[in-house]
Amino acid sequence: MTSIARMVSLNELFTEISSLRRRLEDLPQDAYDERVKIRSRITELHAEAHEIEEEMPLDREHLEAELRELMAEHDAIVSGHVDPVSQSGSLSASVPGDTSGAQNINRAIDAAADLSRLEKHIRELKRRLGHL
């Protein structure tokens, strides 16, 4: 694949990611299944972009833009977490004050969004950019 073809592919991937983010923002808060599907697709597209970028010479501006996108995705996932303190006892059939229900939900959110892979990609971009 030529450098121009790689850039076109990257631009197409980022255009689709932007479109998916807009769809995500427009969804009702309780559309969990659709949110998981969209976030999973965004993660897949970022992984594809990462593979293409690895074949290209370092383009600092592009990598910084991708890092901003990934950080925004990370923040969106984390902001969707259930607050264990405010939900204490209401998400589990346990003793009031038990935060395990919220923690379990947050772990499920992170797993569905493949947060660990996203964080790994963020660390890799920061390393390539010399931020670490």
PDB file of C-alpha atoms in Angstrom:
ATOM      1  CA  MET A   1       0.000   0.000   0.000  1.00  0.00           C
ATOM      2  CA  THR A   2       1.401   3.402  -0.944  1.00  0.00           C
ATOM      3  CA  SER A   3       1.717   6.280   1.515  1.00  0.00           C
ATOM      4  CA  ILE A   4      -1.155   8.088  -0.211  1.00  0.00           C
ATOM      5  CA  ALA A   5      -3.360   5.002  -0.027  1.00  0.00           C
ATOM      6  CA  ARG A   6      -2.505   4.641   3.673  1.00  0.00           C
ATOM      7  CA  MET A   7      -3.460   8.261   4.340  1.00  0.00           C
ATOM      8  CA  VAL A   8      -6.760   7.806   2.467  1.00  0.00           C
ATOM      9  CA  SER A   9      -7.457   4.678   4.509  1.00  0.00           C
ATOM     10  CA  LEU A  10      -6.629   6.502   7.741  1.00  0.00           C
ATOM     11  CA  ASN A  11      -8.850   9.423   6.802  1.00  0.00           C
ATOM     12  CA  GLU A  12     -11.706   7.030   6.018  1.00  0.00           C
ATOM     13  CA  LEU A  13     -11.217   5.265   9.346  1.00  0.00           C
ATOM     14  CA  PHE A  14     -11.211   8.525  11.299  1.00  0.00           C
ATOM     15  CA  THR A  15     -14.261   9.773   9.391  1.00  0.00           C
ATOM     16  CA  GLU A  16     -16.118   6.607  10.385  1.00  0.00           C
ATOM     17  CA  ILE A  17     -14.939   6.965  13.995  1.00  0.00           C
ATOM     18  CA  SER A  18     -16.239  10.552  14.085  1.00  0.00           C
ATOM     19  CA  SER A  19     -19.571   9.438  12.677  1.00  0.00           C
ATOM     20  CA  LEU A  20     -19.840   6.665  15.261  1.00  0.00           C
ATOM     21  CA  ARG A  21     -19.040   9.112  18.066  1.00  0.00           C
ATOM     22  CA  ARG A  22     -21.848  11.390  16.927  1.00  0.00           C
ATOM     23  CA  ARG A  23     -24.217   8.398  16.913  1.00  0.00           C
ATOM     24  CA  LEU A  24     -23.010   7.492  20.394  1.00  0.00           C
ATOM     25  CA  GLU A  25     -23.682  11.002  21.686  1.00  0.00           C
ATOM     26  CA  ASP A  26     -27.217  10.933  20.236  1.00  0.00           C
ATOM     27  CA  LEU A  27     -28.171   7.643  21.899  1.00  0.00           C
ATOM     28  CA  PRO A  28     -30.287   7.615  25.034  1.00  0.00           C
ATOM     29  CA  GLN A  29     -28.294   6.816  28.190  1.00  0.00           C
ATOM     30  CA  ASP A  30     -30.076   3.477  28.616  1.00  0.00           C
ATOM     31  CA  ALA A  31     -29.216   2.159  25.119  1.00  0.00           C
ATOM     32  CA  TYR A  32     -26.498  -0.053  26.598  1.00  0.00           C
ATOM     33  CA  ASP A  33     -26.400  -2.731  23.895  1.00  0.00           C
ATOM     34  CA  GLU A  34     -26.107  -0.205  21.090  1.00  0.00           C
ATOM     35  CA  ARG A  35     -23.477   1.772  23.041  1.00  0.00           C
ATOM     36  CA  VAL A  36     -21.380  -1.372  23.505  1.00  0.00           C
ATOM     37  CA  LYS A  37     -21.626  -2.230  19.796  1.00  0.00           C
ATOM     38  CA  ILE A  38     -20.618   1.278  18.735  1.00  0.00           C
ATOM     39  CA  ARG A  39     -17.745   1.486  21.231  1.00  0.00           C
ATOM     40  CA  SER A  40     -16.515  -1.940  20.126  1.00  0.00           C
ATOM     41  CA  ARG A  41     -16.560  -0.815  16.495  1.00  0.00           C
ATOM     42  CA  ILE A  42     -14.673   2.370  17.407  1.00  0.00           C
ATOM     43  CA  THR A  43     -12.042   0.254  19.177  1.00  0.00           C
ATOM     44  CA  GLU A  44     -11.732  -1.985  16.100  1.00  0.00           C
ATOM     45  CA  LEU A  45     -11.296   1.031  13.834  1.00  0.00           C
ATOM     46  CA  HIS A  46      -8.608   2.485  16.105  1.00  0.00           C
ATOM     47  CA  ALA A  47      -6.793  -0.858  15.989  1.00  0.00           C
ATOM     48  CA  GLU A  48      -6.935  -0.820  12.165  1.00  0.00           C
ATOM     49  CA  ALA A  49      -5.620   2.756  12.148  1.00  0.00           C
ATOM     50  CA  HIS A  50      -2.807   1.764  14.488  1.00  0.00           C
ATOM     51  CA  GLU A  51      -1.726  -1.036  12.131  1.00  0.00           C
ATOM     52  CA  ILE A  52      -1.653   1.348   9.179  1.00  0.00           C
ATOM     53  CA  GLU A  53       0.250   3.966  11.178  1.00  0.00           C
ATOM     54  CA  GLU A  54       2.919   1.460  12.156  1.00  0.00           C
ATOM     55  CA  GLU A  55       3.784   1.153   8.440  1.00  0.00           C
ATOM     56  CA  MET A  56       4.063   4.916   7.974  1.00  0.00           C
ATOM     57  CA  PRO A  57       6.824   7.353   8.857  1.00  0.00           C
ATOM     58  CA  LEU A  58       6.220   9.280  12.062  1.00  0.00           C
ATOM     59  CA  ASP A  59       3.684  12.068  11.484  1.00  0.00           C
ATOM     60  CA  ARG A  60       3.575  13.916  14.773  1.00  0.00           C
ATOM     61  CA  GLU A  61       0.488  15.981  13.938  1.00  0.00           C
ATOM     62  CA  HIS A  62      -1.483  12.900  12.951  1.00  0.00           C
ATOM     63  CA  LEU A  63      -0.354  10.921  15.990  1.00  0.00           C
ATOM     64  CA  GLU A  64      -1.301  13.783  18.304  1.00  0.00           C
ATOM     65  CA  ALA A  65      -4.753  13.964  16.674  1.00  0.00           C
ATOM     66  CA  GLU A  66      -5.196  10.237  17.161  1.00  0.00           C
ATOM     67  CA  LEU A  67      -4.049  10.514  20.766  1.00  0.00           C
ATOM     68  CA  ARG A  68      -6.668  13.217  21.382  1.00  0.00           C
ATOM     69  CA  GLU A  69      -9.330  10.963  19.813  1.00  0.00           C
ATOM     70  CA  LEU A  70      -8.320   8.010  21.960  1.00  0.00           C
ATOM     71  CA  MET A  71      -8.193  10.117  25.112  1.00  0.00           C
ATOM     72  CA  ALA A  72     -11.720  11.396  24.336  1.00  0.00           C
ATOM     73  CA  GLU A  73     -12.902   7.819  23.861  1.00  0.00           C
ATOM     74  CA  HIS A  74     -11.243   6.807  27.134  1.00  0.00           C
ATOM     75  CA  ASP A  75     -12.906   9.705  28.949  1.00  0.00           C
ATOM     76  CA  ALA A  76     -16.304   8.807  27.450  1.00  0.00           C
ATOM     77  CA  ILE A  77     -15.996   5.232  28.690  1.00  0.00           C
ATOM     78  CA  VAL A  78     -14.845   6.241  32.170  1.00  0.00           C
ATOM     79  CA  SER A  79     -17.534   8.926  32.456  1.00  0.00           C
ATOM     80  CA  GLY A  80     -20.087   6.181  31.836  1.00  0.00           C
ATOM     81  CA  HIS A  81     -18.992   4.371  34.989  1.00  0.00           C
ATOM     82  CA  VAL A  82     -21.425   3.958  37.831  1.00  0.00           C
ATOM     83  CA  ASP A  83     -20.342   5.942  40.884  1.00  0.00           C
ATOM     84  CA  PRO A  84     -19.901   3.297  43.627  1.00  0.00           C
ATOM     85  CA  VAL A  85     -20.450   5.845  46.395  1.00  0.00           C
ATOM     86  CA  SER A  86     -23.701   7.314  45.104  1.00  0.00           C
ATOM     87  CA  GLN A  87     -25.026   3.874  44.132  1.00  0.00           C
ATOM     88  CA  SER A  88     -23.903   2.183  47.325  1.00  0.00           C
ATOM     89  CA  GLY A  89     -26.205  -0.693  48.121  1.00  0.00           C
ATOM     90  CA  SER A  90     -28.719   0.012  45.349  1.00  0.00           C
ATOM     91  CA  LEU A  91     -27.053  -2.162  42.691  1.00  0.00           C
ATOM     92  CA  SER A  92     -26.608  -5.317  44.689  1.00  0.00           C
ATOM     93  CA  ALA A  93     -28.637  -7.465  46.983  1.00  0.00           C
ATOM     94  CA  SER A  94     -26.173  -6.929  49.753  1.00  0.00           C
ATOM     95  CA  VAL A  95     -25.516  -4.793  52.760  1.00  0.00           C
ATOM     96  CA  PRO A  96     -25.949  -1.025  52.283  1.00  0.00           C
ATOM     97  CA  GLY A  97     -22.554   0.492  51.686  1.00  0.00           C
ATOM     98  CA  ASP A  98     -21.416  -2.446  49.563  1.00  0.00           C
ATOM     99  CA  THR A  99     -19.990  -1.051  46.313  1.00  0.00           C
ATOM    100  CA  SER A 100     -19.395  -4.402  44.621  1.00  0.00           C
ATOM    101  CA  GLY A 101     -22.452  -4.042  42.358  1.00  0.00           C
ATOM    102  CA  ALA A 102     -21.185  -0.778  40.885  1.00  0.00           C
ATOM    103  CA  GLN A 103     -17.643  -2.159  40.606  1.00  0.00           C
ATOM    104  CA  ASN A 104     -18.938  -5.213  38.735  1.00  0.00           C
ATOM    105  CA  ILE A 105     -20.891  -3.011  36.336  1.00  0.00           C
ATOM    106  CA  ASN A 106     -17.849  -0.794  35.759  1.00  0.00           C
ATOM    107  CA  ARG A 107     -15.669  -3.833  35.065  1.00  0.00           C
ATOM    108  CA  ALA A 108     -18.271  -5.057  32.549  1.00  0.00           C
ATOM    109  CA  ILE A 109     -18.353  -1.625  30.869  1.00  0.00           C
ATOM    110  CA  ASP A 110     -14.543  -1.630  30.630  1.00  0.00           C
ATOM    111  CA  ALA A 111     -14.461  -5.157  29.224  1.00  0.00           C
ATOM    112  CA  ALA A 112     -17.187  -4.453  26.658  1.00  0.00           C
ATOM    113  CA  ALA A 113     -15.375  -1.323  25.484  1.00  0.00           C
ATOM    114  CA  ASP A 114     -12.012  -3.157  25.539  1.00  0.00           C
ATOM    115  CA  LEU A 115     -10.634  -0.397  27.763  1.00  0.00           C
ATOM    116  CA  SER A 116      -7.374  -2.222  28.442  1.00  0.00           C
ATOM    117  CA  ARG A 117      -6.565  -2.370  24.712  1.00  0.00           C
ATOM    118  CA  LEU A 118      -7.481   1.307  24.355  1.00  0.00           C
ATOM    119  CA  GLU A 119      -5.190   2.221  27.268  1.00  0.00           C
ATOM    120  CA  LYS A 120      -2.382   0.166  25.718  1.00  0.00           C
ATOM    121  CA  HIS A 121      -2.800   2.033  22.430  1.00  0.00           C
ATOM    122  CA  ILE A 122      -2.746   5.379  24.285  1.00  0.00           C
ATOM    123  CA  ARG A 123       0.490   4.387  26.054  1.00  0.00           C
ATOM    124  CA  GLU A 124       2.029   3.343  22.714  1.00  0.00           C
ATOM    125  CA  LEU A 125       1.121   6.656  21.078  1.00  0.00           C
ATOM    126  CA  LYS A 126       2.509   8.588  24.045  1.00  0.00           C
ATOM    127  CA  ARG A 127       5.706   6.557  23.815  1.00  0.00           C
ATOM    128  CA  ARG A 128       6.039   7.254  20.075  1.00  0.00           C
ATOM    129  CA  LEU A 129       5.442  10.941  20.690  1.00  0.00           C
ATOM    130  CA  GLY A 130       7.914  11.039  23.578  1.00  0.00           C
ATOM    131  CA  HIS A 131       5.267  11.863  26.192  1.00  0.00           C
ATOM    132  CA  LEU A 132       6.384   9.111  28.534  1.00  0.00           C
TER     133      LEU A 132
END
